[in-house]
XYZ file of C-alpha atoms in Angstrom:
286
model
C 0.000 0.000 0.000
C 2.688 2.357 0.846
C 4.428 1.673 -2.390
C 1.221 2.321 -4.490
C 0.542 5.632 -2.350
C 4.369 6.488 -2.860
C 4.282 6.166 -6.838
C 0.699 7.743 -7.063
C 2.073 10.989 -5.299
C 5.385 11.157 -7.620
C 2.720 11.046 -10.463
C 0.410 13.340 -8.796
C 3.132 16.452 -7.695
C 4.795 16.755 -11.131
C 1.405 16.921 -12.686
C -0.040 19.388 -10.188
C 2.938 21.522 -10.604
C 3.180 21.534 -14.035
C -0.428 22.570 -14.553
C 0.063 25.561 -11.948
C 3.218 26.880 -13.897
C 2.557 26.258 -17.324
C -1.010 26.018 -18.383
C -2.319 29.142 -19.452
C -5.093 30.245 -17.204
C -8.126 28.924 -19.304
C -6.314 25.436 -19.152
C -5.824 25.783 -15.733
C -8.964 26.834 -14.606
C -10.122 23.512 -17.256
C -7.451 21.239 -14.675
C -8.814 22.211 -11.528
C -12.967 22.182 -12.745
C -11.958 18.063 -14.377
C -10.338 17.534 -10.271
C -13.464 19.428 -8.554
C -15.688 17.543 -10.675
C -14.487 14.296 -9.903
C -14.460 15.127 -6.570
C -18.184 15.707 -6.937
C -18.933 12.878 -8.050
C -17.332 11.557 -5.199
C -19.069 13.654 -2.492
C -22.650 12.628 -4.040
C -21.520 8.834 -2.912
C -21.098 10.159 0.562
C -24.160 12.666 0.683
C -27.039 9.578 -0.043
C -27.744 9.719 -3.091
C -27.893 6.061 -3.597
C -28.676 5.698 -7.575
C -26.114 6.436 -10.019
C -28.422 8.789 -11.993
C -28.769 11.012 -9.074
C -25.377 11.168 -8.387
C -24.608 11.980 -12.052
C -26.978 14.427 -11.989
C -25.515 15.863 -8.960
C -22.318 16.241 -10.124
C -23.893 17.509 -13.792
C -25.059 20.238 -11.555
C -21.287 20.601 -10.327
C -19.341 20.992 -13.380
C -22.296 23.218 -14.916
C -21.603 25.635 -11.865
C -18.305 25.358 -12.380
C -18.544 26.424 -16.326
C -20.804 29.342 -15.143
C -18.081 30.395 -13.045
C -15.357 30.709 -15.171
C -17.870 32.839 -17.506
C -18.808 35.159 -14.989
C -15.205 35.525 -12.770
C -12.612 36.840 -14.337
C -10.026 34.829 -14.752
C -7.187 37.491 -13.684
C -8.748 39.341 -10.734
C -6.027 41.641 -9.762
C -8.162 42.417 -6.842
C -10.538 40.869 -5.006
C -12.605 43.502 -3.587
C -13.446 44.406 -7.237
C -15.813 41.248 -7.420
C -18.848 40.586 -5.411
C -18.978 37.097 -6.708
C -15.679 36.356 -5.900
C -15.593 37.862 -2.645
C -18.339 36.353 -1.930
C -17.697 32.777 -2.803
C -14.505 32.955 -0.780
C -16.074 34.346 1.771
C -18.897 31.612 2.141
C -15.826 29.253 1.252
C -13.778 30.730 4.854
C -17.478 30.569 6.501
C -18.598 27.151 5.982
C -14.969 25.659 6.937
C -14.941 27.411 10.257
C -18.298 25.821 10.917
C -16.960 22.417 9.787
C -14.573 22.933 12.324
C -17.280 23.148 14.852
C -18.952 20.183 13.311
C -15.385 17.932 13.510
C -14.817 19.027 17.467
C -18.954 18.071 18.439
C -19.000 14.850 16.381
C -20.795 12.608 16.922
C -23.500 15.269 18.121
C -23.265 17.304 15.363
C -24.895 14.704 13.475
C -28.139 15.339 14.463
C -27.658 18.386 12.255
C -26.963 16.702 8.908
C -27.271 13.147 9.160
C -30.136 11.991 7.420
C -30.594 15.114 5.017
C -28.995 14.147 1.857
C -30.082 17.720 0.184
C -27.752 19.562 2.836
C -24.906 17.597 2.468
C -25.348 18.000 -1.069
C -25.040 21.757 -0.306
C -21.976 21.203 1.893
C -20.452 19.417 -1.186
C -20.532 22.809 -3.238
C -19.987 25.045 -0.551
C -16.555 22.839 -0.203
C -15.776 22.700 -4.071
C -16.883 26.223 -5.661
C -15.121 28.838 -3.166
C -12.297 26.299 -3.373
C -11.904 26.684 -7.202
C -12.846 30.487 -7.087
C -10.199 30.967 -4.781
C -7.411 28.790 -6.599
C -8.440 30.227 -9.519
C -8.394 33.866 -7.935
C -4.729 33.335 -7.104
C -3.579 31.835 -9.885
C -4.362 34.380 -11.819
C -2.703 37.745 -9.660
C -0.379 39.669 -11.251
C -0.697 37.381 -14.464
C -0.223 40.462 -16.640
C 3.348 42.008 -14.868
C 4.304 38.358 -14.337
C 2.381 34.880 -15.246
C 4.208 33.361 -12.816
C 3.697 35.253 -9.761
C 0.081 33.663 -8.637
C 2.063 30.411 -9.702
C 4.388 30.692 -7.105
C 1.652 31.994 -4.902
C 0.052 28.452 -5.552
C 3.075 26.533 -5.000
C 3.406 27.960 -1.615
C 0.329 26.848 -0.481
C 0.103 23.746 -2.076
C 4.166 23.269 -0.550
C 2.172 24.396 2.616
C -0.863 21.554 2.850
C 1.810 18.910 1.470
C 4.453 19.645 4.258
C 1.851 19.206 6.968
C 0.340 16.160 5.063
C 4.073 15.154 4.844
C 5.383 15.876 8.665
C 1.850 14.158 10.035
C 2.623 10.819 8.541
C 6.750 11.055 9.075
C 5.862 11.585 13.133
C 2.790 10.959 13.109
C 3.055 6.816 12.056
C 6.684 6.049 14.212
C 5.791 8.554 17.045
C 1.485 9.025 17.423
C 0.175 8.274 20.726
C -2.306 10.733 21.487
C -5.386 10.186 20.088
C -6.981 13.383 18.296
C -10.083 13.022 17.570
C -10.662 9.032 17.497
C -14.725 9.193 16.499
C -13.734 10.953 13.633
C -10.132 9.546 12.780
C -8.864 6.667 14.464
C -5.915 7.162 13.075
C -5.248 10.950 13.496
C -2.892 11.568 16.169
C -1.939 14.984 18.504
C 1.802 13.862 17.212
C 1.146 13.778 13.999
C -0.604 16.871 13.799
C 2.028 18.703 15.883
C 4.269 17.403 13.424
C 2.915 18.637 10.490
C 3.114 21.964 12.170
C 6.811 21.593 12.390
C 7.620 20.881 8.772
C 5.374 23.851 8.016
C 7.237 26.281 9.870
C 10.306 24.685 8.428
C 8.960 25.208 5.128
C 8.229 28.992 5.762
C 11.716 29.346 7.646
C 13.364 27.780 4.637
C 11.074 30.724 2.284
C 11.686 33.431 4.768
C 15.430 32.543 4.506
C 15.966 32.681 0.618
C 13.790 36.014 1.007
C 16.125 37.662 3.319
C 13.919 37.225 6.458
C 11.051 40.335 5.197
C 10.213 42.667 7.963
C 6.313 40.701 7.594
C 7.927 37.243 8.806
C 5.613 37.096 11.711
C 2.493 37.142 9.642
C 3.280 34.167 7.616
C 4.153 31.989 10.672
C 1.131 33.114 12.095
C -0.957 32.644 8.661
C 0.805 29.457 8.263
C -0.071 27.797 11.357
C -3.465 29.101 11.088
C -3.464 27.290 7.325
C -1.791 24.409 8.556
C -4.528 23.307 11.490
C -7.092 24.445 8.927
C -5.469 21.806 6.937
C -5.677 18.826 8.931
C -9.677 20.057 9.455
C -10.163 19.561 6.207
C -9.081 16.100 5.846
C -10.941 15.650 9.216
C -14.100 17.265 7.581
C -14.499 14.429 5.293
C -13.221 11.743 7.363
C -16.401 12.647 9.227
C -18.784 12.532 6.273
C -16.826 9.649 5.341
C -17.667 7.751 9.053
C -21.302 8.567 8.891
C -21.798 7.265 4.858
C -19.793 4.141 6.697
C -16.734 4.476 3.515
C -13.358 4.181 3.930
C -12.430 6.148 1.528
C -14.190 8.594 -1.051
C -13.218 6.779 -4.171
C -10.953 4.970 -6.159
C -9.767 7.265 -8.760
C -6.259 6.815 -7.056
C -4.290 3.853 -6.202
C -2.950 3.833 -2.594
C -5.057 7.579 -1.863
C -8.208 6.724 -2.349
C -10.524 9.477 -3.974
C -10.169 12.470 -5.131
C -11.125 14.125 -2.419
C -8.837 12.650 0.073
C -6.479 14.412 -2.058
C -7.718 17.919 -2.360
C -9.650 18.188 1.266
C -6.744 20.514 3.387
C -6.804 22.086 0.015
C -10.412 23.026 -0.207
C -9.983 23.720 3.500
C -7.378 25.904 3.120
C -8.125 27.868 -0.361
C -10.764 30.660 0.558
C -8.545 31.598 3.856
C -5.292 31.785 1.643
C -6.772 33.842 -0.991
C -8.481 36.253 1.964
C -5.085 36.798 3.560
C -3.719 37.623 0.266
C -6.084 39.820 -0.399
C -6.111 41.585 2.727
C -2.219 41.503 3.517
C -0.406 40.382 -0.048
C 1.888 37.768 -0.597
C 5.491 36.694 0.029
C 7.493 40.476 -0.086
């Protein structure tokens, strides 16, 4: 299993990288809506809808949405502020996940809340996908006209960001996790694990901070970053959740030894709307 999981992500990184620096920004928005809409697909199996034609239908819906917003965003939003459907997509986006949040720590009670009504989870599903895409999308595309590769890098640091705490979770996490973190939801999450994620995160924005001549705004991004990084581990924790009460294992099987889709993208969905708020609000990496 490791092995599989291993070979998937060397696929995976190189691919995701490559589309972030050299698609052009149609193509890239293209990339992400084919990943979101698989990942719809992928929800529908964990929000109840039991026959295949709802579920395509469902995820129809999804990739229609997603169409409608690449018509209506524009594609290089210099700022943010300028859009009320982009600001407000993110905005929902930053909303919903600090609810999930609330949802992850009251598990099991929290149930009583969605279990049962497929049509809300359903809405859950897009409020997770489109302020995830607006925002990637949002970033990708800032100061595309001085530079096309400046919301690139922008990208790159926060997908380096949600892959470092993936990354340091399992390296401590699996030879050093004792400490149960939330065992109704994850079994397998660990206090250790998510503490070490944290590390290589601030090692990873040391490492930045370093090559950039330590910036007089260093504080902020170890602050934003550690914010990003526990929002990070709520998102995987998010779906574990949905994931426990649909009683899956995982969300799909589009990748050998991860799973779904969405095990793949969930700290990044988590994480997206907050990232492209602070950047907004504060800028980037000066």
């Amino acid at each position: 299993m490791f092995k599989q999981r291993l070979l998937t992500a060397l696929l995976l990184a190189p691919l995701a990288l490559l589309a972030v620096f050299y698609l052009p920004l149609a193509g890239f928005a293209l990339f992400v809506s084919v990943a979101f809409t698989l990942g719809a697909w992928e929800w529908s199996g964990l929000c109840g809808l039991a026959s295949r034609t709802l579920r395509a239908i469902y995820t129809g819906l999804t990739a229609a949405m997603l169409f409608l917003l690449y018509l209506l965003q524009p594609v290089a939003l210099q700022y943010l502020f300028a859009d009320t459907l982009t600001l407000t997509l993110i905005i929902a986006g930053v909303v919903w996940w600090l609810l999930a949040v609330v949802l992850v720590l009251s598990y099991p009670g929290s149930q009583l809340l969605w279990a049962g009504r497929d049509w809300l989870k359903a809405l859950l599903g897009w409020l997770t996908l489109l302020p995830a895409w607006s925002a990637v999308v949002f970033v990708r595309g800032l100061d595309y006209q001085q530079d096309a590769f400046t919301g690139a890098w922008l990208l790159f640091g926060l997908l380096g960001l949600v892959w470092a705490a993936d990354i340091g979770g399992y390296a401590i996490g699996k030879p050093f996790g004792k400490t149960k973190l939330l065992p109704k939801v994850s079994p397998g999450k660990t206090l250790e694990g998510m503490l070490g994620g944290m590390l290589f995160v601030l090692l990873l924005v040391s490492a930045v901070g370093f090559w950039k001549n330590w910036p007089a705004n260093i504080a902020y991004w170890y602050l934003a970053a550690i914010v990003l990084a526990a929002l990070s581990v709520f998102g995987d924790l998010t779906e574990s959740m949905f994931k426990r009460a649909a009683g899956k294992k995982d969300s799909g099987a589009f990748l050998p030894g991860h799973g779904g889709i969405l095990d793949r993208i969930d700290s990044l969905t988590a994480t997206a709307p907050l990232y492209a708020l602070l950047l907004a609000l504060f800028g980037g990496f000066h």
